[in-house]
PDB file of C-alpha atoms in Angstrom:
ATOM      1  CA  MET A 255     138.649  51.253  11.746  1.00 69.00           C
ATOM      2  CA  ARG A 256     134.896  51.509  12.033  1.00 80.00           C
ATOM      3  CA  VAL A 257     134.611  52.272   8.399  1.00 83.00           C
ATOM      4  CA  LEU A 258     135.011  48.754   7.333  1.00 85.00           C
ATOM      5  CA  SER A 259     132.384  47.374   9.535  1.00 86.00           C
ATOM      6  CA  ILE A 260     129.872  50.131   8.855  1.00 89.00           C
ATOM      7  CA  ALA A 261     130.252  49.836   5.084  1.00 90.00           C
ATOM      8  CA  SER A 262     129.895  46.066   5.375  1.00 90.00           C
ATOM      9  CA  THR A 263     126.480  46.412   6.975  1.00 92.00           C
ATOM     10  CA  GLY A 264     125.504  48.658   4.078  1.00 93.00           C
ATOM     11  CA  MET A 265     126.615  45.936   1.476  1.00 93.00           C
ATOM     12  CA  MET A 266     124.501  43.170   3.482  1.00 94.00           C
ATOM     13  CA  ALA A 267     121.607  45.532   3.522  1.00 94.00           C
ATOM     14  CA  GLN A 268     121.644  46.155  -0.158  1.00 95.00           C
ATOM     15  CA  GLN A 269     122.163  42.463  -0.910  1.00 95.00           C
ATOM     16  CA  LEU A 270     118.886  41.836   0.935  1.00 95.00           C
ATOM     17  CA  ASN A 271     117.318  44.618  -1.038  1.00 96.00           C
ATOM     18  CA  VAL A 272     118.294  43.070  -4.354  1.00 96.00           C
ATOM     19  CA  GLU A 273     117.027  39.716  -3.206  1.00 96.00           C
ATOM     20  CA  VAL A 274     113.695  41.048  -2.427  1.00 96.00           C
ATOM     21  CA  ILE A 275     113.505  42.829  -5.724  1.00 97.00           C
ATOM     22  CA  SER A 276     114.595  39.651  -7.674  1.00 96.00           C
ATOM     23  CA  ASN A 277     111.848  37.634  -5.941  1.00 96.00           C
ATOM     24  CA  ASN A 278     109.301  40.405  -7.127  1.00 96.00           C
ATOM     25  CA  ILE A 279     110.587  40.213 -10.608  1.00 96.00           C
ATOM     26  CA  ALA A 280     110.552  36.306 -10.707  1.00 96.00           C
ATOM     27  CA  ASN A 281     106.830  36.429  -9.549  1.00 96.00           C
ATOM     28  CA  ILE A 282     105.800  39.099 -11.970  1.00 95.00           C
ATOM     29  CA  ASN A 283     103.467  36.469 -13.609  1.00 94.00           C
ATOM     30  CA  THR A 284     102.344  34.710 -10.398  1.00 95.00           C
ATOM     31  CA  THR A 285      98.599  34.964  -9.930  1.00 95.00           C
ATOM     32  CA  ALA A 286      97.704  37.497  -7.083  1.00 95.00           C
ATOM     33  CA  PHE A 287     101.340  37.795  -5.917  1.00 96.00           C
ATOM     34  CA  LYS A 288     102.026  40.839  -3.688  1.00 96.00           C
ATOM     35  CA  ARG A 289     105.348  42.613  -4.091  1.00 96.00           C
ATOM     36  CA  GLY A 290     107.717  42.989  -1.181  1.00 95.00           C
ATOM     37  CA  ARG A 291     109.660  45.963  -0.048  1.00 95.00           C
ATOM     38  CA  ALA A 292     112.779  45.933   2.005  1.00 95.00           C
ATOM     39  CA  GLU A 293     112.872  48.366   4.770  1.00 94.00           C
ATOM     40  CA  PHE A 294     116.037  49.346   6.894  1.00 93.00           C
ATOM     41  CA  GLN A 295     116.850  50.932  10.259  1.00 92.00           C
ATOM     42  CA  ASP A 296     120.011  52.606  11.386  1.00 88.00           C
ATOM     43  CA  LEU A 297     122.114  50.842  14.068  1.00 84.00           C
ATOM     44  CA  MET A 298     122.957  52.314  17.306  1.00 79.00           C
ATOM     45  CA  TYR A 299     125.445  55.092  17.717  1.00 75.00           C
ATOM     46  CA  GLN A 300     128.539  55.850  19.601  1.00 73.00           C
ATOM     47  CA  SER A 301     128.576  59.115  21.322  1.00 72.00           C
ATOM     48  CA  GLU A 302     131.968  60.926  21.538  1.00 68.00           C
ATOM     49  CA  ARG A 303     130.693  64.151  22.860  1.00 73.00           C
ATOM     50  CA  ARG A 304     127.197  64.164  24.306  1.00 73.00           C
ATOM     51  CA  GLN A 305     124.775  66.919  23.322  1.00 73.00           C
ATOM     52  CA  GLY A 306     123.312  68.913  26.180  1.00 68.00           C
ATOM     53  CA  SER A 307     126.286  68.379  28.560  1.00 72.00           C
ATOM     54  CA  GLN A 308     128.298  71.366  29.814  1.00 71.00           C
ATOM     55  CA  SER A 309     131.405  72.488  28.070  1.00 66.00           C
ATOM     56  CA  THR A 310     132.433  74.943  30.765  1.00 67.00           C
ATOM     57  CA  ASP A 311     132.019  75.572  34.497  1.00 67.00           C
ATOM     58  CA  ALA A 312     129.831  78.620  33.585  1.00 73.00           C
ATOM     59  CA  GLY A 313     127.144  76.135  32.456  1.00 71.00           C
ATOM     60  CA  THR A 314     127.622  76.474  28.620  1.00 73.00           C
ATOM     61  CA  ILE A 315     125.502  73.799  26.779  1.00 77.00           C
ATOM     62  CA  ILE A 316     126.874  71.864  24.015  1.00 74.00           C
ATOM     63  CA  PRO A 317     124.370  72.128  21.224  1.00 78.00           C
ATOM     64  CA  THR A 318     124.926  69.224  18.914  1.00 77.00           C
ATOM     65  CA  GLY A 319     127.654  66.845  20.188  1.00 69.00           C
ATOM     66  CA  ILE A 320     129.303  64.050  18.206  1.00 77.00           C
ATOM     67  CA  GLU A 321     127.457  60.788  17.489  1.00 76.00           C
ATOM     68  CA  VAL A 322     128.843  58.244  15.021  1.00 81.00           C
ATOM     69  CA  GLY A 323     126.452  55.756  13.641  1.00 79.00           C
ATOM     70  CA  LEU A 324     127.430  52.036  13.238  1.00 87.00           C
ATOM     71  CA  GLY A 325     125.538  51.246   9.906  1.00 89.00           C
ATOM     72  CA  VAL A 326     122.306  49.924   8.854  1.00 91.00           C
ATOM     73  CA  ARG A 327     120.320  46.779   9.458  1.00 91.00           C
ATOM     74  CA  PRO A 328     117.098  45.225   7.871  1.00 91.00           C
ATOM     75  CA  GLY A 329     114.100  46.201   9.755  1.00 92.00           C
ATOM     76  CA  ALA A 330     111.348  44.427   7.700  1.00 92.00           C
ATOM     77  CA  VAL A 331     110.271  43.144   4.358  1.00 93.00           C
ATOM     78  CA  ASN A 332     106.795  44.632   3.964  1.00 94.00           C
ATOM     79  CA  ARG A 333     104.247  43.074   1.573  1.00 94.00           C
ATOM     80  CA  ILE A 334     102.384  45.618  -0.394  1.00 94.00           C
ATOM     81  CA  ASN A 335      98.785  44.464  -0.450  1.00 93.00           C
ATOM     82  CA  THR A 336      97.366  46.615  -3.304  1.00 93.00           C
ATOM     83  CA  THR A 337      94.949  44.748  -5.673  1.00 93.00           C
ATOM     84  CA  GLY A 338      96.644  43.755  -8.891  1.00 94.00           C
ATOM     85  CA  ASN A 339      95.070  44.145 -12.348  1.00 95.00           C
ATOM     86  CA  LEU A 340      92.034  41.881 -13.198  1.00 96.00           C
ATOM     87  CA  THR A 341      92.619  39.827 -16.241  1.00 95.00           C
ATOM     88  CA  SER A 342      89.626  38.144 -18.211  1.00 96.00           C
ATOM     89  CA  THR A 343      90.117  34.462 -18.752  1.00 95.00           C
ATOM     90  CA  GLY A 344      86.705  33.129 -19.716  1.00 93.00           C
ATOM     91  CA  ASN A 345      86.996  30.238 -17.358  1.00 95.00           C
ATOM     92  CA  GLU A 346      84.019  29.890 -15.189  1.00 95.00           C
ATOM     93  CA  LEU A 347      86.179  28.577 -12.160  1.00 95.00           C
ATOM     94  CA  ASP A 348      88.611  31.514 -12.227  1.00 96.00           C
ATOM     95  CA  LEU A 349      87.662  33.927  -9.530  1.00 97.00           C
ATOM     96  CA  ALA A 350      89.198  37.127  -8.591  1.00 96.00           C
ATOM     97  CA  ILE A 351      88.582  39.358  -5.526  1.00 96.00           C
ATOM     98  CA  GLU A 352      88.104  43.019  -6.242  1.00 95.00           C
ATOM     99  CA  GLY A 353      89.099  44.837  -2.918  1.00 94.00           C
ATOM    100  CA  ARG A 354      89.875  43.283   0.327  1.00 95.00           C
ATOM    101  CA  GLY A 355      89.576  39.582   1.226  1.00 96.00           C
ATOM    102  CA  TYR A 356      91.090  36.009   1.023  1.00 97.00           C
ATOM    103  CA  PHE A 357      89.499  32.720   0.120  1.00 97.00           C
ATOM    104  CA  ASN A 358      89.608  30.006   2.666  1.00 97.00           C
ATOM    105  CA  ILE A 359      91.476  26.824   1.792  1.00 97.00           C
ATOM    106  CA  ARG A 360      91.548  23.681   3.999  1.00 96.00           C
ATOM    107  CA  MET A 361      94.994  22.146   4.295  1.00 96.00           C
ATOM    108  CA  PRO A 362      95.767  18.495   4.681  1.00 94.00           C
ATOM    109  CA  ALA A 363      96.514  18.873   8.385  1.00 93.00           C
ATOM    110  CA  GLY A 364      93.085  20.448   8.817  1.00 92.00           C
ATOM    111  CA  GLU A 365      94.323  24.027   9.268  1.00 95.00           C
ATOM    112  CA  THR A 366      92.795  26.887   7.227  1.00 96.00           C
ATOM    113  CA  ALA A 367      95.152  28.717   4.840  1.00 97.00           C
ATOM    114  CA  TYR A 368      94.201  31.853   2.920  1.00 97.00           C
ATOM    115  CA  SER A 369      94.658  32.787  -0.733  1.00 97.00           C
ATOM    116  CA  ARG A 370      93.783  35.387  -3.294  1.00 96.00           C
ATOM    117  CA  ALA A 371      94.715  33.188  -6.228  1.00 95.00           C
ATOM    118  CA  GLY A 372      91.247  32.086  -7.508  1.00 93.00           C
ATOM    119  CA  GLY A 373      92.379  29.815 -10.394  1.00 95.00           C
ATOM    120  CA  PHE A 374      90.362  26.872  -9.136  1.00 96.00           C
ATOM    121  CA  LYS A 375      89.659  23.433 -10.488  1.00 95.00           C
ATOM    122  CA  LEU A 376      87.198  20.484  -9.904  1.00 95.00           C
ATOM    123  CA  SER A 377      88.289  17.439  -8.032  1.00 94.00           C
ATOM    124  CA  PRO A 378      87.278  13.835  -9.255  1.00 94.00           C
ATOM    125  CA  GLU A 379      84.250  14.240  -6.933  1.00 93.00           C
ATOM    126  CA  GLY A 380      83.226  17.600  -8.278  1.00 93.00           C
ATOM    127  CA  THR A 381      84.425  19.502  -5.331  1.00 96.00           C
ATOM    128  CA  ILE A 382      85.954  23.079  -6.042  1.00 96.00           C
ATOM    129  CA  VAL A 383      89.706  22.837  -5.224  1.00 96.00           C
ATOM    130  CA  THR A 384      92.885  24.783  -5.634  1.00 96.00           C
ATOM    131  CA  SER A 385      95.590  23.754  -8.324  1.00 93.00           C
ATOM    132  CA  ASP A 386      97.036  21.431  -5.643  1.00 93.00           C
ATOM    133  CA  GLY A 387      93.857  19.866  -4.869  1.00 94.00           C
ATOM    134  CA  HIS A 388      93.151  21.555  -1.655  1.00 96.00           C
ATOM    135  CA  PRO A 389      89.410  22.269  -1.143  1.00 96.00           C
ATOM    136  CA  VAL A 390      87.935  25.728  -0.896  1.00 96.00           C
ATOM    137  CA  LEU A 391      85.943  26.402   2.161  1.00 94.00           C
ATOM    138  CA  PRO A 392      83.074  26.003   2.634  1.00 93.00           C
ATOM    139  CA  GLU A 393      83.292  22.901   0.355  1.00 95.00           C
ATOM    140  CA  VAL A 394      81.148  23.242  -2.747  1.00 95.00           C
ATOM    141  CA  THR A 395      80.506  20.096  -4.861  1.00 95.00           C
ATOM    142  CA  VAL A 396      79.226  20.379  -8.427  1.00 94.00           C
ATOM    143  CA  PRO A 397      76.743  17.741  -9.489  1.00 92.00           C
ATOM    144  CA  GLN A 398      77.163  15.533 -12.518  1.00 91.00           C
ATOM    145  CA  GLY A 399      75.326  16.891 -15.581  1.00 89.00           C
ATOM    146  CA  THR A 400      76.180  20.683 -14.809  1.00 92.00           C
ATOM    147  CA  ARG A 401      76.437  22.603 -18.032  1.00 91.00           C
ATOM    148  CA  GLU A 402      77.373  25.984 -16.445  1.00 93.00           C
ATOM    149  CA  ILE A 403      78.680  27.201 -13.152  1.00 95.00           C
ATOM    150  CA  ALA A 404      77.680  30.826 -12.037  1.00 95.00           C
ATOM    151  CA  VAL A 405      79.354  32.623  -9.061  1.00 96.00           C
ATOM    152  CA  ASN A 406      77.873  36.021  -8.232  1.00 95.00           C
ATOM    153  CA  ALA A 407      79.624  38.956  -6.551  1.00 95.00           C
ATOM    154  CA  SER A 408      78.887  37.981  -2.987  1.00 94.00           C
ATOM    155  CA  GLY A 409      80.282  34.365  -3.610  1.00 94.00           C
ATOM    156  CA  GLU A 410      77.180  32.392  -4.044  1.00 96.00           C
ATOM    157  CA  VAL A 411      77.779  29.500  -6.227  1.00 96.00           C
ATOM    158  CA  GLN A 412      74.957  28.240  -8.648  1.00 96.00           C
ATOM    159  CA  ALA A 413      74.890  25.420 -11.000  1.00 94.00           C
ATOM    160  CA  PHE A 414      72.792  24.963 -14.277  1.00 93.00           C
ATOM    161  CA  VAL A 415      72.037  21.281 -14.482  1.00 91.00           C
ATOM    162  CA  ASP A 416      70.775  19.426 -17.513  1.00 88.00           C
ATOM    163  CA  GLY A 417      66.953  18.918 -17.359  1.00 82.00           C
ATOM    164  CA  GLN A 418      66.379  21.904 -14.957  1.00 85.00           C
ATOM    165  CA  THR A 419      65.263  25.093 -15.926  1.00 82.00           C
ATOM    166  CA  ARG A 420      66.163  27.081 -12.678  1.00 90.00           C
ATOM    167  CA  PRO A 421      69.732  27.137 -11.228  1.00 91.00           C
ATOM    168  CA  ARG A 422      70.612  25.181  -8.296  1.00 92.00           C
ATOM    169  CA  VAL A 423      72.382  26.899  -5.405  1.00 95.00           C
ATOM    170  CA  LEU A 424      75.386  24.986  -4.268  1.00 95.00           C
ATOM    171  CA  GLY A 425      76.779  26.891  -1.531  1.00 95.00           C
ATOM    172  CA  GLN A 426      78.295  30.145  -0.547  1.00 95.00           C
ATOM    173  CA  LEU A 427      81.988  30.923  -0.532  1.00 95.00           C
ATOM    174  CA  VAL A 428      83.381  32.771   2.556  1.00 95.00           C
ATOM    175  CA  MET A 429      85.901  35.447   2.291  1.00 96.00           C
ATOM    176  CA  THR A 430      88.172  36.455   5.266  1.00 97.00           C
ATOM    177  CA  VAL A 431      89.851  39.901   5.945  1.00 96.00           C
ATOM    178  CA  PHE A 432      92.521  40.720   8.630  1.00 96.00           C
ATOM    179  CA  VAL A 433      93.337  43.957  10.428  1.00 95.00           C
ATOM    180  CA  ASN A 434      97.055  43.650   9.322  1.00 95.00           C
ATOM    181  CA  GLU A 435      97.384  41.784   6.051  1.00 94.00           C
ATOM    182  CA  SER A 436     101.040  42.477   6.190  1.00 93.00           C
ATOM    183  CA  GLY A 437     101.214  40.238   9.267  1.00 94.00           C
ATOM    184  CA  LEU A 438     100.241  37.109   7.423  1.00 95.00           C
ATOM    185  CA  GLU A 439     102.738  34.396   6.994  1.00 95.00           C
ATOM    186  CA  ALA A 440     103.613  33.458   3.396  1.00 95.00           C
ATOM    187  CA  MET A 441     103.653  29.617   3.001  1.00 94.00           C
ATOM    188  CA  GLY A 442     104.411  29.511  -0.666  1.00 93.00           C
ATOM    189  CA  ASP A 443     102.051  28.086  -3.315  1.00 93.00           C
ATOM    190  CA  ASN A 444     100.107  31.322  -3.122  1.00 94.00           C
ATOM    191  CA  LEU A 445      98.981  30.517   0.407  1.00 96.00           C
ATOM    192  CA  TYR A 446      99.244  32.532   3.764  1.00 96.00           C
ATOM    193  CA  ARG A 447      98.453  31.602   7.355  1.00 96.00           C
ATOM    194  CA  ALA A 448      97.246  33.790  10.174  1.00 96.00           C
ATOM    195  CA  THR A 449      99.709  34.767  12.829  1.00 95.00           C
ATOM    196  CA  PRO A 450      99.407  37.003  15.997  1.00 95.00           C
ATOM    197  CA  ALA A 451     100.653  39.950  14.055  1.00 95.00           C
ATOM    198  CA  SER A 452      97.816  39.644  11.471  1.00 94.00           C
ATOM    199  CA  GLY A 453      95.071  39.604  14.038  1.00 94.00           C
ATOM    200  CA  GLU A 454      92.092  37.317  14.130  1.00 94.00           C
ATOM    201  CA  PRO A 455      90.418  36.255  10.869  1.00 96.00           C
ATOM    202  CA  GLN A 456      87.187  38.058  10.283  1.00 96.00           C
ATOM    203  CA  ASP A 457      84.726  36.016   8.049  1.00 96.00           C
ATOM    204  CA  GLY A 458      82.046  37.398   5.718  1.00 95.00           C
ATOM    205  CA  THR A 459      80.850  37.366   2.217  1.00 94.00           C
ATOM    206  CA  GLY A 460      81.643  39.553  -0.847  1.00 93.00           C
ATOM    207  CA  GLY A 461      80.043  43.037  -0.838  1.00 92.00           C
ATOM    208  CA  GLN A 462      79.780  43.280   2.924  1.00 92.00           C
ATOM    209  CA  ALA A 463      81.260  46.427   4.587  1.00 92.00           C
ATOM    210  CA  GLY A 464      84.989  45.938   4.400  1.00 91.00           C
ATOM    211  CA  PHE A 465      84.999  43.141   1.985  1.00 95.00           C
ATOM    212  CA  GLY A 466      85.784  43.095  -1.689  1.00 95.00           C
ATOM    213  CA  THR A 467      83.474  41.556  -4.257  1.00 96.00           C
ATOM    214  CA  ILE A 468      84.150  38.364  -6.455  1.00 96.00           C
ATOM    215  CA  ARG A 469      84.419  38.596 -10.139  1.00 96.00           C
ATOM    216  CA  GLN A 470      83.986  35.250 -12.041  1.00 97.00           C
ATOM    217  CA  LYS A 471      86.061  34.560 -15.123  1.00 96.00           C
ATOM    218  CA  TYR A 472      88.787  36.823 -13.937  1.00 97.00           C
ATOM    219  CA  LEU A 473      92.211  36.400 -12.275  1.00 97.00           C
ATOM    220  CA  GLU A 474      94.125  38.855 -10.398  1.00 97.00           C
ATOM    221  CA  SER A 475      97.468  39.480 -11.666  1.00 96.00           C
ATOM    222  CA  SER A 476     100.569  40.295  -9.444  1.00 96.00           C
ATOM    223  CA  ASN A 477     100.941  43.974  -8.456  1.00 95.00           C
ATOM    224  CA  VAL A 478     104.593  44.013  -9.522  1.00 96.00           C
ATOM    225  CA  ASN A 479     105.589  47.126 -11.676  1.00 94.00           C
ATOM    226  CA  VAL A 480     108.463  46.180 -14.010  1.00 94.00           C
ATOM    227  CA  VAL A 481     109.752  49.827 -14.392  1.00 96.00           C
ATOM    228  CA  GLN A 482     109.603  50.371 -10.584  1.00 95.00           C
ATOM    229  CA  GLU A 483     111.503  47.166  -9.853  1.00 96.00           C
ATOM    230  CA  ILE A 484     114.210  47.940 -12.402  1.00 96.00           C
ATOM    231  CA  THR A 485     114.733  51.361 -11.081  1.00 96.00           C
ATOM    232  CA  GLU A 486     114.937  50.151  -7.555  1.00 95.00           C
ATOM    233  CA  LEU A 487     117.334  47.426  -8.725  1.00 96.00           C
ATOM    234  CA  ILE A 488     119.490  50.021 -10.270  1.00 96.00           C
ATOM    235  CA  SER A 489     119.390  52.226  -7.151  1.00 95.00           C
ATOM    236  CA  ALA A 490     120.310  49.210  -4.913  1.00 95.00           C
ATOM    237  CA  GLN A 491     123.227  48.139  -7.214  1.00 95.00           C
ATOM    238  CA  ARG A 492     124.660  51.690  -7.050  1.00 96.00           C
ATOM    239  CA  ALA A 493     124.248  51.689  -3.334  1.00 94.00           C
ATOM    240  CA  TYR A 494     126.131  48.442  -3.043  1.00 93.00           C
ATOM    241  CA  GLU A 495     128.964  49.722  -5.266  1.00 95.00           C
ATOM    242  CA  MET A 496     129.197  52.888  -3.010  1.00 94.00           C
ATOM    243  CA  ASN A 497     129.541  50.841   0.039  1.00 91.00           C
ATOM    244  CA  ALA A 498     132.144  48.648  -1.570  1.00 92.00           C
ATOM    245  CA  LYS A 499     134.020  51.825  -2.502  1.00 92.00           C
ATOM    246  CA  VAL A 500     133.945  52.812   1.081  1.00 90.00           C
ATOM    247  CA  VAL A 501     135.476  49.441   2.117  1.00 88.00           C
ATOM    248  CA  GLU A 502     138.129  49.913  -0.519  1.00 87.00           C
ATOM    249  CA  ALA A 503     138.919  53.389   0.814  1.00 87.00           C
ATOM    250  CA  GLY A 504     139.137  52.137   4.411  1.00 84.00           C
ATOM    251  CA  ASP A 505     141.398  49.416   3.373  1.00 73.00           C
ATOM    252  CA  GLN A 506     143.768  51.827   1.721  1.00 80.00           C
ATOM    253  CA  MET A 507     143.807  54.245   4.653  1.00 80.00           C
ATOM    254  CA  ALA A 508     144.563  51.264   6.890  1.00 78.00           C
ATOM    255  CA  SER A 509     147.395  50.299   4.564  1.00 78.00           C
ATOM    256  CA  THR A 510     148.785  53.745   4.483  1.00 79.00           C
ATOM    257  CA  LEU A 511     148.951  53.901   8.398  1.00 73.00           C
ATOM    258  CA  SER A 512     150.594  50.335   8.506  1.00 74.00           C
ATOM    259  CA  ASN A 513     153.323  51.549   5.920  1.00 76.00           C
ATOM    260  CA  MET A 514     154.081  54.733   7.825  1.00 71.00           C
ATOM    261  CA  ARG A 515     157.766  54.682   9.200  1.00 58.00           C
TER     262      ARG A 515
END
């Protein structure tokens, strides 16, 4: 009976759906986290009576035919890249991107990773780094005696140093955009890497055409909506239960057939 295998694909699909939703909820307080959405595709069909074929010698055409689907499979887990709410922190090294763009992060192997989580820190040498100590590119080093750091909307970093009346320009943070942000590969630790699907990285500064702006003393929250996730969780649970009922019904039908004398 095909019903058992068809319903089992539905159960596995909803299991993946619940896993994606649970990851969204788990990261509700993760800085700049982007929620995922599971997407599904129907499987191939078995044709028992092909539409468009002739049913008589007179040329009568079968209008619809009989096609039986074989279930469902996961098609993708799409990352929803809408900007989360910006939360004021008062920390001068907290930077949020309002709009499109990613910060450039240098990894230990020398490759460039990308992140929207702007909760930066200072290394022992005064370099602006991530929470894991990876430098933000281009590297900006804050001199000793700095009493205040200012970052404008374009990403220019300035320092107010003791004994100087005018701010000193330390560097310019670079932002990167991609044609297909959903094609970025998630590395964990709020980092992404470019892939052939994301397209080539395009560098620029805040406020340029196609780039967002930088807000100092703000952090971007996750874009997870709790009410939406709970609603989708309930829907996925009900769909799983209905597929389980189909498996149970198919088992009872098979048992009835086997018990017939």
